[in-house]
Amino acid sequence: MTDIKQKCLRILLNNRRKIKDFQYTVPSHDSYPYQWLWDSCFHAITLTHFNIADAKKEILSLLSKQFDNGLIPHMIYWDKTRPTNFPIIKWGKEDTSSITQPPMIAYAVWTIYQKDQNKSFVKKVYPSLYHFYRYLLTERDPHENHLVGIMNPDESGEDNSPRFDLPLDLPPVQNLKENTKKRLKLVAQNVECKFDAPFCMRNFFWVKDVPFNAIMVTNLRLLAKLAEKLGSDEDAAYFTKEADAISFAMRRLMLGGGIFYSTYGEAYEKIKVKTWAIFTPLFAKILSQKEAEKLVSNHLLNKNEFWTKFPVPATSLDEPSFDPSGFWRGPTWIGVNWFIYKGLLNYGFSDIAKQIKKSSLELLQKSGFREYFDPFTGEGRGAHNFTWGCLVVDLDAP
Ligand code: GLC
């Protein structure tokens, strides 16, 4: 682990960028040369294991581009002068995108607070967090059904996941080019509707995604704790109530046959595709112990679904869309393993969590800090010196 920890620190330092008063980390210098929302939360969480001040700077740069309506954009183009192969996407804005990503910010701030117990940083960032989560709770839930919607697959952080094939009208077997074309068309439609979330969702893409909502539940609970630390019992009660309402709505609208499925459209039609998303309710603690045991034994430990030589593949092996090298359609990602690890610990499955940690470390040792990995052979794919691998330093149960 010490060797991996040193490599990780080297990557975080090499991928660090400074501009004016801000500091941030690019996920990979060759493939992802900007700042991304949930990546920065992962960086902050990881950085708490090295240097708290750097973890705080990562969050401050991320919050600095918050929109007036509260949205925090999923990409910040701090420096467009460096040559890059990264595609130019028209978001209707110059220096940021106009969509968001899984709201891991409260989690990252809570992790920072856990390490140094310093309320002044919490006080500084709390108004931005309040504004962001309020935006998600209101603008993304126009019918007040207590599920938070996304208006583009990229808001899930899993660009080409097969969960979005049905809403995008794509077949299960496809290539990345076809998928990107559809998503870019959607961006153009989002520009047309001025990224007005209720309007864009109603007209073009209306998905309530399981991980986004599970992440929301966990983050709202931590935001409530942060509010409590600042002495705002009223805010704490509000965020707790909203977290309860989302958990309840997830059970009501997403659960079928022991599995939580993302939904689409106004009728909340279940998208019955098994991806790693089915394990995120463990992270949000919305399953009973019995339900969790069933989920883990029937699906996670099932060799025909998710228990490969190098678990956990992003998509179940028995899905027609499964592709071991297909970006979010099959490979193993360390970020996914981090969420599942934390979820398993919530239910006391520490032996399985340990196996996931061991296998994640093996992947990094065997193939380096790659973006994602073949779940059978462990071969690394995608970006190099990718920061998500550093999350292994946070798989820290004894
Ligand atoms: C890819 C991933 C997304 C991530 C981004 C930067 O688009 O799908 O989750 O935020 O790369 O790493």
mmCIF file of C-alpha atoms and ligand atoms in Angstrom:
data_model
loop_
_atom_site.group_PDB
_atom_site.id
_atom_site.type_symbol
_atom_site.label_atom_id
_atom_site.label_comp_id
_atom_site.label_asym_id
_atom_site.label_seq_id
_atom_site.Cartn_x
_atom_site.Cartn_y
_atom_site.Cartn_z
ATOM 1 C CA MET A 1 0.000 0.000 0.000
ATOM 2 C CA THR A 2 2.837 2.476 0.784
ATOM 3 C CA ASP A 3 4.099 2.084 -2.760
ATOM 4 C CA ILE A 4 0.599 2.718 -4.195
ATOM 5 C CA LYS A 5 0.154 5.672 -1.846
ATOM 6 C CA GLN A 6 3.384 7.219 -3.115
ATOM 7 C CA LYS A 7 2.395 6.688 -6.746
ATOM 8 C CA CYS A 8 -0.947 8.220 -5.994
ATOM 9 C CA LEU A 9 0.603 11.311 -4.461
ATOM 10 C CA ARG A 10 2.844 11.683 -7.500
ATOM 11 C CA ILE A 11 -0.175 11.575 -9.839
ATOM 12 C CA LEU A 12 -2.120 14.061 -7.734
ATOM 13 C CA LEU A 13 0.840 16.445 -7.753
ATOM 14 C CA ASN A 14 1.512 16.030 -11.478
ATOM 15 C CA ASN A 15 -2.143 16.549 -12.289
ATOM 16 C CA ARG A 16 -2.375 19.643 -10.097
ATOM 17 C CA ARG A 17 -3.028 22.964 -11.812
ATOM 18 C CA LYS A 18 -3.002 26.476 -10.404
ATOM 19 C CA ILE A 19 -4.667 29.449 -11.932
ATOM 20 C CA LYS A 20 -4.919 32.845 -10.277
ATOM 21 C CA ASP A 21 -5.950 32.087 -6.669
ATOM 22 C CA PHE A 22 -7.350 28.682 -7.524
ATOM 23 C CA GLN A 23 -5.978 25.158 -7.423
ATOM 24 C CA TYR A 24 -7.572 22.057 -8.900
ATOM 25 C CA THR A 25 -6.635 18.610 -10.184
ATOM 26 C CA VAL A 26 -7.190 17.296 -13.698
ATOM 27 C CA PRO A 27 -8.353 13.649 -13.744
ATOM 28 C CA SER A 28 -5.713 12.773 -16.344
ATOM 29 C CA HIS A 29 -3.288 15.098 -18.072
ATOM 30 C CA ASP A 30 -3.538 13.342 -21.438
ATOM 31 C CA SER A 31 -7.290 12.755 -21.681
ATOM 32 C CA TYR A 32 -9.131 14.998 -19.214
ATOM 33 C CA PRO A 33 -7.388 18.373 -18.984
ATOM 34 C CA TYR A 34 -10.113 20.315 -17.111
ATOM 35 C CA GLN A 35 -11.869 20.249 -13.743
ATOM 36 C CA TRP A 36 -14.805 17.860 -13.246
ATOM 37 C CA LEU A 37 -17.301 17.948 -10.394
ATOM 38 C CA TRP A 38 -17.389 14.440 -8.937
ATOM 39 C CA ASP A 39 -13.737 13.893 -9.816
ATOM 40 C CA SER A 40 -12.878 16.915 -7.665
ATOM 41 C CA CYS A 41 -14.890 15.441 -4.808
ATOM 42 C CA PHE A 42 -12.918 12.197 -5.182
ATOM 43 C CA HIS A 43 -9.701 14.242 -5.240
ATOM 44 C CA ALA A 44 -10.695 16.114 -2.092
ATOM 45 C CA ILE A 45 -11.560 12.855 -0.298
ATOM 46 C CA THR A 46 -8.233 11.363 -1.372
ATOM 47 C CA LEU A 47 -6.275 14.498 -0.526
ATOM 48 C CA THR A 48 -7.510 14.392 3.079
ATOM 49 C CA HIS A 49 -5.107 11.444 3.397
ATOM 50 C CA PHE A 50 -2.191 13.683 2.364
ATOM 51 C CA ASN A 51 -2.854 17.366 2.942
ATOM 52 C CA ILE A 52 -6.100 18.902 4.190
ATOM 53 C CA ALA A 53 -5.294 22.370 2.829
ATOM 54 C CA ASP A 54 -5.103 20.953 -0.723
ATOM 55 C CA ALA A 55 -8.395 19.105 -0.230
ATOM 56 C CA LYS A 56 -10.040 22.415 0.690
ATOM 57 C CA LYS A 57 -8.553 24.212 -2.299
ATOM 58 C CA GLU A 58 -10.001 21.560 -4.616
ATOM 59 C CA ILE A 59 -13.479 22.258 -3.242
ATOM 60 C CA LEU A 60 -13.091 26.041 -3.342
ATOM 61 C CA SER A 61 -12.133 26.049 -7.024
ATOM 62 C CA LEU A 62 -15.100 23.786 -7.772
ATOM 63 C CA LEU A 63 -17.565 26.060 -5.985
ATOM 64 C CA SER A 64 -16.195 29.223 -7.539
ATOM 65 C CA LYS A 65 -18.171 28.773 -10.762
ATOM 66 C CA GLN A 66 -21.571 28.115 -9.197
ATOM 67 C CA PHE A 67 -24.447 29.517 -11.242
ATOM 68 C CA ASP A 68 -26.888 32.069 -9.851
ATOM 69 C CA ASN A 69 -29.590 29.397 -9.715
ATOM 70 C CA GLY A 70 -27.361 27.160 -7.544
ATOM 71 C CA LEU A 71 -26.184 24.640 -10.157
ATOM 72 C CA ILE A 72 -22.535 23.655 -9.925
ATOM 73 C CA PRO A 73 -21.300 22.808 -13.404
ATOM 74 C CA HIS A 74 -19.784 19.413 -14.075
ATOM 75 C CA MET A 75 -16.853 20.852 -16.041
ATOM 76 C CA ILE A 76 -14.777 23.980 -15.593
ATOM 77 C CA TYR A 77 -12.544 24.947 -18.492
ATOM 78 C CA TRP A 78 -9.944 26.856 -16.471
ATOM 79 C CA ASP A 79 -7.360 26.859 -19.190
ATOM 80 C CA LYS A 80 -8.337 26.473 -22.802
ATOM 81 C CA THR A 81 -4.933 27.435 -24.157
ATOM 82 C CA ARG A 82 -3.259 24.042 -23.706
ATOM 83 C CA PRO A 83 -3.505 21.832 -26.783
ATOM 84 C CA THR A 84 -5.856 18.888 -26.174
ATOM 85 C CA ASN A 85 -7.771 16.180 -27.984
ATOM 86 C CA PHE A 86 -10.738 16.675 -25.703
ATOM 87 C CA PRO A 87 -13.818 17.337 -27.869
ATOM 88 C CA ILE A 88 -15.210 20.862 -27.920
ATOM 89 C CA ILE A 89 -18.787 20.744 -26.709
ATOM 90 C CA LYS A 90 -21.139 23.683 -27.128
ATOM 91 C CA TRP A 91 -22.735 24.317 -23.739
ATOM 92 C CA GLY A 92 -23.837 27.866 -24.497
ATOM 93 C CA LYS A 93 -21.122 29.024 -22.078
ATOM 94 C CA GLU A 94 -17.436 29.770 -22.435
ATOM 95 C CA ASP A 95 -15.748 28.653 -19.264
ATOM 96 C CA THR A 96 -18.005 25.924 -17.874
ATOM 97 C CA SER A 97 -20.520 23.308 -18.948
ATOM 98 C CA SER A 98 -24.199 23.903 -18.155
ATOM 99 C CA ILE A 99 -25.053 20.568 -16.564
ATOM 100 C CA THR A 100 -24.065 19.033 -13.240
ATOM 101 C CA GLN A 101 -22.766 15.675 -11.932
ATOM 102 C CA PRO A 102 -23.439 13.350 -8.962
ATOM 103 C CA PRO A 103 -23.586 15.637 -5.908
ATOM 104 C CA MET A 104 -20.685 14.311 -3.833
ATOM 105 C CA ILE A 105 -19.696 17.731 -2.475
ATOM 106 C CA ALA A 106 -21.281 17.482 0.980
ATOM 107 C CA TYR A 107 -19.605 14.084 1.390
ATOM 108 C CA ALA A 108 -16.223 15.602 0.501
ATOM 109 C CA VAL A 109 -16.721 18.550 2.879
ATOM 110 C CA TRP A 110 -17.836 16.203 5.667
ATOM 111 C CA THR A 111 -14.707 14.068 5.100
ATOM 112 C CA ILE A 112 -12.571 17.193 5.385
ATOM 113 C CA TYR A 113 -14.375 18.241 8.568
ATOM 114 C CA GLN A 114 -13.917 14.759 10.048
ATOM 115 C CA LYS A 115 -10.171 15.114 9.641
ATOM 116 C CA ASP A 116 -9.600 18.591 11.083
ATOM 117 C CA GLN A 117 -12.832 19.483 12.966
ATOM 118 C CA ASN A 118 -12.419 23.035 11.669
ATOM 119 C CA LYS A 119 -15.767 24.791 11.418
ATOM 120 C CA SER A 120 -14.494 27.893 9.648
ATOM 121 C CA PHE A 121 -14.071 26.030 6.340
ATOM 122 C CA VAL A 122 -17.534 24.502 6.720
ATOM 123 C CA LYS A 123 -18.934 27.964 7.393
ATOM 124 C CA LYS A 124 -17.263 29.342 4.300
ATOM 125 C CA VAL A 125 -18.620 26.723 1.893
ATOM 126 C CA TYR A 126 -21.993 26.024 3.501
ATOM 127 C CA PRO A 127 -23.985 28.746 1.640
ATOM 128 C CA SER A 128 -22.841 27.304 -1.721
ATOM 129 C CA LEU A 129 -23.742 23.792 -0.651
ATOM 130 C CA TYR A 130 -27.134 24.918 0.622
ATOM 131 C CA HIS A 131 -27.830 26.649 -2.672
ATOM 132 C CA PHE A 132 -26.687 23.664 -4.770
ATOM 133 C CA TYR A 133 -28.712 21.012 -2.946
ATOM 134 C CA ARG A 134 -31.759 23.316 -2.847
ATOM 135 C CA TYR A 135 -31.458 23.699 -6.598
ATOM 136 C CA LEU A 136 -31.421 19.902 -7.044
ATOM 137 C CA LEU A 137 -34.357 19.411 -4.693
ATOM 138 C CA THR A 138 -36.526 21.989 -6.409
ATOM 139 C CA GLU A 139 -35.554 22.486 -10.068
ATOM 140 C CA ARG A 140 -34.892 18.776 -10.622
ATOM 141 C CA ASP A 141 -38.147 17.619 -9.104
ATOM 142 C CA PRO A 142 -40.841 19.793 -10.672
ATOM 143 C CA HIS A 143 -43.635 17.322 -9.852
ATOM 144 C CA GLU A 144 -42.533 17.019 -6.252
ATOM 145 C CA ASN A 145 -42.272 13.274 -6.426
ATOM 146 C CA HIS A 146 -39.084 13.409 -4.380
ATOM 147 C CA LEU A 147 -36.775 11.967 -6.993
ATOM 148 C CA VAL A 148 -34.055 14.145 -8.459
ATOM 149 C CA GLY A 149 -33.905 14.124 -12.260
ATOM 150 C CA ILE A 150 -31.022 14.385 -14.689
ATOM 151 C CA MET A 151 -31.368 16.081 -18.073
ATOM 152 C CA ASN A 152 -28.447 14.416 -19.806
ATOM 153 C CA PRO A 153 -26.678 11.031 -19.300
ATOM 154 C CA ASP A 154 -23.448 12.917 -18.616
ATOM 155 C CA GLU A 155 -24.973 14.251 -15.417
ATOM 156 C CA SER A 156 -24.827 10.693 -14.072
ATOM 157 C CA GLY A 157 -21.053 10.606 -14.595
ATOM 158 C CA GLU A 158 -21.556 7.445 -16.649
ATOM 159 C CA ASP A 159 -21.757 8.871 -20.138
ATOM 160 C CA ASN A 160 -22.613 5.767 -22.201
ATOM 161 C CA SER A 161 -24.120 3.532 -19.520
ATOM 162 C CA PRO A 162 -26.711 1.102 -20.912
ATOM 163 C CA ARG A 163 -29.159 2.546 -18.362
ATOM 164 C CA PHE A 164 -29.686 5.349 -20.859
ATOM 165 C CA ASP A 165 -30.142 3.271 -24.032
ATOM 166 C CA LEU A 166 -33.916 3.209 -23.742
ATOM 167 C CA PRO A 167 -34.380 6.950 -23.134
ATOM 168 C CA LEU A 168 -31.903 7.706 -25.914
ATOM 169 C CA ASP A 169 -33.576 5.185 -28.209
ATOM 170 C CA LEU A 170 -30.383 3.202 -28.784
ATOM 171 C CA PRO A 171 -30.011 -0.597 -29.124
ATOM 172 C CA PRO A 172 -28.121 -2.584 -26.450
ATOM 173 C CA VAL A 173 -25.331 -3.386 -28.887
ATOM 174 C CA GLN A 174 -23.876 -0.127 -30.177
ATOM 175 C CA ASN A 175 -20.606 1.747 -30.503
ATOM 176 C CA LEU A 176 -19.331 4.814 -28.672
ATOM 177 C CA LYS A 177 -19.617 6.955 -31.781
ATOM 178 C CA GLU A 178 -23.368 6.338 -32.151
ATOM 179 C CA ASN A 179 -23.841 6.951 -28.447
ATOM 180 C CA THR A 180 -21.846 10.196 -28.470
ATOM 181 C CA LYS A 181 -23.844 11.435 -31.450
ATOM 182 C CA LYS A 182 -27.093 10.998 -29.529
ATOM 183 C CA ARG A 183 -25.712 12.678 -26.433
ATOM 184 C CA LEU A 184 -24.417 15.627 -28.421
ATOM 185 C CA LYS A 185 -27.824 15.987 -30.036
ATOM 186 C CA LEU A 186 -29.253 16.141 -26.548
ATOM 187 C CA VAL A 187 -26.752 18.846 -25.566
ATOM 188 C CA ALA A 188 -27.934 20.879 -28.581
ATOM 189 C CA GLN A 189 -31.542 20.413 -27.402
ATOM 190 C CA ASN A 190 -30.502 21.428 -23.882
ATOM 191 C CA VAL A 191 -28.964 24.598 -25.325
ATOM 192 C CA GLU A 192 -32.229 25.237 -27.155
ATOM 193 C CA CYS A 193 -34.215 24.972 -23.925
ATOM 194 C CA LYS A 194 -31.564 27.090 -22.190
ATOM 195 C CA PHE A 195 -30.741 24.328 -19.701
ATOM 196 C CA ASP A 196 -33.995 25.141 -17.951
ATOM 197 C CA ALA A 197 -34.154 21.798 -16.154
ATOM 198 C CA PRO A 198 -37.931 21.219 -15.806
ATOM 199 C CA PHE A 199 -38.489 22.203 -19.409
ATOM 200 C CA CYS A 200 -35.525 20.238 -20.815
ATOM 201 C CA MET A 201 -36.412 17.128 -18.811
ATOM 202 C CA ARG A 202 -40.045 17.192 -19.859
ATOM 203 C CA ASN A 203 -39.252 17.612 -23.527
ATOM 204 C CA PHE A 204 -36.052 15.700 -24.156
ATOM 205 C CA PHE A 205 -34.687 13.431 -21.458
ATOM 206 C CA TRP A 206 -36.383 12.686 -18.182
ATOM 207 C CA VAL A 207 -34.458 10.158 -16.140
ATOM 208 C CA LYS A 208 -34.448 9.572 -12.404
ATOM 209 C CA ASP A 209 -31.201 7.750 -11.920
ATOM 210 C CA VAL A 210 -30.552 5.360 -9.036
ATOM 211 C CA PRO A 211 -26.935 6.350 -8.205
ATOM 212 C CA PHE A 212 -27.676 10.080 -8.468
ATOM 213 C CA ASN A 213 -30.539 9.735 -6.001
ATOM 214 C CA ALA A 214 -28.657 7.355 -3.693
ATOM 215 C CA ILE A 215 -25.728 9.780 -3.646
ATOM 216 C CA MET A 216 -28.178 12.598 -2.976
ATOM 217 C CA VAL A 217 -29.599 10.775 0.071
ATOM 218 C CA THR A 218 -26.164 10.184 1.617
ATOM 219 C CA ASN A 219 -25.063 13.739 0.875
ATOM 220 C CA LEU A 220 -28.230 15.324 2.281
ATOM 221 C CA ARG A 221 -27.722 13.398 5.516
ATOM 222 C CA LEU A 222 -24.152 14.691 5.751
ATOM 223 C CA LEU A 223 -25.278 18.196 4.814
ATOM 224 C CA ALA A 224 -27.740 17.975 7.721
ATOM 225 C CA LYS A 225 -24.836 17.095 10.017
ATOM 226 C CA LEU A 226 -22.829 20.042 8.678
ATOM 227 C CA ALA A 227 -25.820 22.338 9.284
ATOM 228 C CA GLU A 228 -26.050 21.000 12.835
ATOM 229 C CA LYS A 229 -22.372 21.752 13.438
ATOM 230 C CA LEU A 230 -23.066 25.337 12.384
ATOM 231 C CA GLY A 231 -25.998 25.509 14.781
ATOM 232 C CA SER A 232 -28.745 25.524 12.162
ATOM 233 C CA ASP A 233 -31.172 22.912 13.435
ATOM 234 C CA GLU A 234 -33.797 24.153 11.025
ATOM 235 C CA ASP A 235 -31.644 23.408 7.970
ATOM 236 C CA ALA A 236 -30.609 20.084 9.480
ATOM 237 C CA ALA A 237 -34.251 19.074 9.915
ATOM 238 C CA TYR A 238 -35.069 20.195 6.373
ATOM 239 C CA PHE A 239 -32.264 18.200 4.712
ATOM 240 C CA THR A 240 -33.010 15.125 6.814
ATOM 241 C CA LYS A 241 -36.673 15.313 5.838
ATOM 242 C CA GLU A 242 -35.714 15.557 2.153
ATOM 243 C CA ALA A 243 -33.306 12.610 2.450
ATOM 244 C CA ASP A 244 -36.092 10.528 4.018
ATOM 245 C CA ALA A 245 -38.500 11.579 1.261
ATOM 246 C CA ILE A 246 -36.074 10.543 -1.504
ATOM 247 C CA SER A 247 -35.376 7.176 0.175
ATOM 248 C CA PHE A 248 -39.100 6.566 0.437
ATOM 249 C CA ALA A 249 -39.725 7.612 -3.193
ATOM 250 C CA MET A 250 -36.889 5.372 -4.383
ATOM 251 C CA ARG A 251 -38.567 2.405 -2.732
ATOM 252 C CA ARG A 252 -41.953 3.389 -4.129
ATOM 253 C CA LEU A 253 -40.970 4.116 -7.719
ATOM 254 C CA MET A 254 -37.699 2.293 -8.410
ATOM 255 C CA LEU A 255 -37.819 -1.003 -6.521
ATOM 256 C CA GLY A 256 -38.851 -4.161 -8.376
ATOM 257 C CA GLY A 257 -37.900 -7.772 -7.542
ATOM 258 C CA GLY A 258 -35.313 -6.687 -4.956
ATOM 259 C CA ILE A 259 -33.533 -4.365 -7.385
ATOM 260 C CA PHE A 260 -33.650 -0.580 -7.684
ATOM 261 C CA TYR A 261 -33.953 0.513 -11.320
ATOM 262 C CA SER A 262 -33.618 3.992 -12.797
ATOM 263 C CA THR A 263 -36.839 5.296 -14.326
ATOM 264 C CA TYR A 264 -37.680 7.411 -17.321
ATOM 265 C CA GLY A 265 -40.509 9.609 -18.490
ATOM 266 C CA GLU A 266 -43.448 11.017 -16.628
ATOM 267 C CA ALA A 267 -44.818 7.526 -16.026
ATOM 268 C CA TYR A 268 -41.631 6.488 -14.169
ATOM 269 C CA GLU A 269 -41.104 3.472 -16.375
ATOM 270 C CA LYS A 270 -38.401 1.234 -14.913
ATOM 271 C CA ILE A 271 -35.280 0.804 -17.034
ATOM 272 C CA LYS A 272 -34.625 -2.869 -16.342
ATOM 273 C CA VAL A 273 -30.912 -3.025 -17.030
ATOM 274 C CA LYS A 274 -28.603 -4.357 -14.334
ATOM 275 C CA THR A 275 -25.573 -2.147 -13.826
ATOM 276 C CA TRP A 276 -23.470 -1.481 -10.709
ATOM 277 C CA ALA A 277 -26.173 1.120 -9.934
ATOM 278 C CA ILE A 278 -28.188 -1.622 -8.232
ATOM 279 C CA PHE A 279 -25.612 -1.606 -5.388
ATOM 280 C CA THR A 280 -25.750 2.136 -4.688
ATOM 281 C CA PRO A 281 -28.765 1.822 -2.335
ATOM 282 C CA LEU A 282 -26.247 0.097 -0.009
ATOM 283 C CA PHE A 283 -24.249 3.348 -0.021
ATOM 284 C CA ALA A 284 -27.428 5.272 0.840
ATOM 285 C CA LYS A 285 -28.475 2.729 3.509
ATOM 286 C CA ILE A 286 -31.991 2.408 2.153
ATOM 287 C CA LEU A 287 -32.193 -1.379 2.201
ATOM 288 C CA SER A 288 -33.046 -3.559 5.156
ATOM 289 C CA GLN A 289 -30.345 -6.004 6.287
ATOM 290 C CA LYS A 290 -32.306 -8.884 4.710
ATOM 291 C CA GLU A 291 -32.706 -7.030 1.397
ATOM 292 C CA ALA A 292 -29.016 -6.185 1.398
ATOM 293 C CA GLU A 293 -28.025 -9.808 2.031
ATOM 294 C CA LYS A 294 -30.168 -10.974 -0.876
ATOM 295 C CA LEU A 295 -28.826 -8.299 -3.209
ATOM 296 C CA VAL A 296 -25.234 -9.159 -2.391
ATOM 297 C CA SER A 297 -25.596 -12.936 -2.625
ATOM 298 C CA ASN A 298 -27.901 -13.010 -5.653
ATOM 299 C CA HIS A 299 -26.132 -10.374 -7.723
ATOM 300 C CA LEU A 300 -22.790 -9.064 -6.452
ATOM 301 C CA LEU A 301 -21.350 -12.504 -5.683
ATOM 302 C CA ASN A 302 -22.962 -14.068 -8.734
ATOM 303 C CA LYS A 303 -20.326 -15.210 -11.249
ATOM 304 C CA ASN A 304 -22.775 -14.769 -14.110
ATOM 305 C CA GLU A 305 -23.462 -11.158 -13.157
ATOM 306 C CA PHE A 306 -20.895 -9.096 -11.244
ATOM 307 C CA TRP A 307 -18.358 -11.420 -9.579
ATOM 308 C CA THR A 308 -15.597 -11.521 -12.183
ATOM 309 C CA LYS A 309 -11.872 -12.133 -11.613
ATOM 310 C CA PHE A 310 -11.465 -8.359 -11.129
ATOM 311 C CA PRO A 311 -14.799 -7.102 -9.785
ATOM 312 C CA VAL A 312 -16.972 -5.027 -10.033
ATOM 313 C CA PRO A 313 -17.883 -4.633 -13.724
ATOM 314 C CA ALA A 314 -20.019 -1.549 -14.419
ATOM 315 C CA THR A 315 -22.610 -3.674 -16.242
ATOM 316 C CA SER A 316 -23.826 -7.188 -15.427
ATOM 317 C CA LEU A 317 -22.312 -9.954 -17.585
ATOM 318 C CA ASP A 318 -25.757 -11.301 -18.471
ATOM 319 C CA GLU A 319 -26.923 -8.029 -20.055
ATOM 320 C CA PRO A 320 -26.901 -7.946 -23.892
ATOM 321 C CA SER A 321 -25.228 -4.539 -23.597
ATOM 322 C CA PHE A 322 -22.279 -5.925 -21.588
ATOM 323 C CA ASP A 323 -18.956 -5.155 -23.262
ATOM 324 C CA PRO A 324 -15.724 -5.726 -21.254
ATOM 325 C CA SER A 325 -13.985 -2.841 -22.997
ATOM 326 C CA GLY A 326 -17.023 -0.618 -23.526
ATOM 327 C CA PHE A 327 -16.305 2.337 -21.206
ATOM 328 C CA TRP A 328 -19.345 2.323 -18.842
ATOM 329 C CA ARG A 329 -20.774 -0.830 -20.446
ATOM 330 C CA GLY A 330 -18.630 -3.449 -18.690
ATOM 331 C CA PRO A 331 -15.195 -2.507 -17.396
ATOM 332 C CA THR A 332 -14.251 -2.190 -13.732
ATOM 333 C CA TRP A 333 -13.744 1.340 -12.377
ATOM 334 C CA ILE A 334 -12.052 2.119 -9.059
ATOM 335 C CA GLY A 335 -14.657 4.840 -8.365
ATOM 336 C CA VAL A 336 -17.415 2.220 -8.623
ATOM 337 C CA ASN A 337 -15.488 -0.066 -6.293
ATOM 338 C CA TRP A 338 -15.144 2.756 -3.773
ATOM 339 C CA PHE A 339 -18.943 3.282 -3.642
ATOM 340 C CA ILE A 340 -19.617 -0.449 -3.368
ATOM 341 C CA TYR A 341 -16.941 -0.887 -0.694
ATOM 342 C CA LYS A 342 -18.510 1.857 1.441
ATOM 343 C CA GLY A 343 -21.968 0.390 0.867
ATOM 344 C CA LEU A 344 -20.838 -3.096 1.904
ATOM 345 C CA LEU A 345 -19.366 -1.730 5.135
ATOM 346 C CA ASN A 346 -22.695 -0.053 5.924
ATOM 347 C CA TYR A 347 -24.181 -3.548 6.175
ATOM 348 C CA GLY A 348 -21.259 -5.301 7.845
ATOM 349 C CA PHE A 349 -20.030 -7.199 4.765
ATOM 350 C CA SER A 350 -16.421 -6.450 5.603
ATOM 351 C CA ASP A 351 -14.939 -9.635 4.125
ATOM 352 C CA ILE A 352 -16.431 -8.933 0.712
ATOM 353 C CA ALA A 353 -15.367 -5.291 0.988
ATOM 354 C CA LYS A 354 -11.816 -6.478 1.712
ATOM 355 C CA GLN A 355 -11.846 -8.642 -1.394
ATOM 356 C CA ILE A 356 -12.867 -5.644 -3.482
ATOM 357 C CA LYS A 357 -10.084 -3.587 -1.951
ATOM 358 C CA LYS A 358 -7.530 -6.353 -2.617
ATOM 359 C CA SER A 359 -8.631 -6.700 -6.212
ATOM 360 C CA SER A 360 -8.585 -2.898 -6.745
ATOM 361 C CA LEU A 361 -4.990 -2.771 -5.479
ATOM 362 C CA GLU A 362 -4.060 -5.682 -7.743
ATOM 363 C CA LEU A 363 -5.481 -3.833 -10.733
ATOM 364 C CA LEU A 364 -3.352 -0.764 -10.009
ATOM 365 C CA GLN A 365 -0.246 -2.866 -9.409
ATOM 366 C CA LYS A 366 -0.755 -4.914 -12.553
ATOM 367 C CA SER A 367 -1.911 -2.230 -14.996
ATOM 368 C CA GLY A 368 -1.140 1.151 -13.431
ATOM 369 C CA PHE A 369 -3.492 4.053 -12.756
ATOM 370 C CA ARG A 370 -5.670 3.587 -15.806
ATOM 371 C CA GLU A 371 -9.181 4.935 -16.267
ATOM 372 C CA TYR A 372 -10.893 1.534 -16.264
ATOM 373 C CA PHE A 373 -9.985 -2.144 -16.466
ATOM 374 C CA ASP A 374 -11.037 -5.328 -18.219
ATOM 375 C CA PRO A 375 -13.029 -7.187 -15.524
ATOM 376 C CA PHE A 376 -11.682 -10.602 -16.671
ATOM 377 C CA THR A 377 -8.018 -9.953 -17.431
ATOM 378 C CA GLY A 378 -7.389 -6.760 -15.466
ATOM 379 C CA GLU A 379 -5.892 -5.100 -18.521
ATOM 380 C CA GLY A 380 -5.945 -1.296 -18.186
ATOM 381 C CA ARG A 381 -7.801 0.888 -20.666
ATOM 382 C CA GLY A 382 -8.629 4.520 -21.342
ATOM 383 C CA ALA A 383 -6.789 7.471 -19.793
ATOM 384 C CA HIS A 384 -3.344 7.165 -18.158
ATOM 385 C CA ASN A 385 -2.352 8.533 -14.742
ATOM 386 C CA PHE A 386 -6.038 8.688 -13.934
ATOM 387 C CA THR A 387 -6.737 10.007 -10.444
ATOM 388 C CA TRP A 388 -9.670 7.773 -9.507
ATOM 389 C CA GLY A 389 -7.239 4.946 -8.660
ATOM 390 C CA CYS A 390 -6.145 7.090 -5.710
ATOM 391 C CA LEU A 391 -9.478 6.359 -4.039
ATOM 392 C CA VAL A 392 -7.925 3.075 -2.834
ATOM 393 C CA VAL A 393 -6.194 5.094 -0.104
ATOM 394 C CA ASP A 394 -9.669 5.812 1.240
ATOM 395 C CA LEU A 395 -10.665 2.120 1.405
ATOM 396 C CA ASP A 396 -9.560 2.278 4.941
ATOM 397 C CA ALA A 397 -11.508 -0.184 7.050
ATOM 398 C CA PRO A 398 -9.182 -2.171 9.319
HETATM 399 C C1 GLC B 1 -15.648 10.644 -18.152
HETATM 400 C C2 GLC B 1 -16.428 9.934 -17.048
HETATM 401 C C3 GLC B 1 -16.925 10.942 -16.016
HETATM 402 C C4 GLC B 1 -15.753 11.749 -15.490
HETATM 403 C C5 GLC B 1 -14.940 12.375 -16.622
HETATM 404 C C6 GLC B 1 -13.626 12.966 -16.131
HETATM 405 O O1 GLC B 1 -16.489 11.482 -18.871
HETATM 406 O O2 GLC B 1 -17.482 9.212 -17.579
HETATM 407 O O3 GLC B 1 -17.553 10.301 -14.951
HETATM 408 O O4 GLC B 1 -16.193 12.733 -14.621
HETATM 409 O O5 GLC B 1 -14.600 11.388 -17.572
HETATM 410 O O6 GLC B 1 -12.882 11.992 -15.448
#
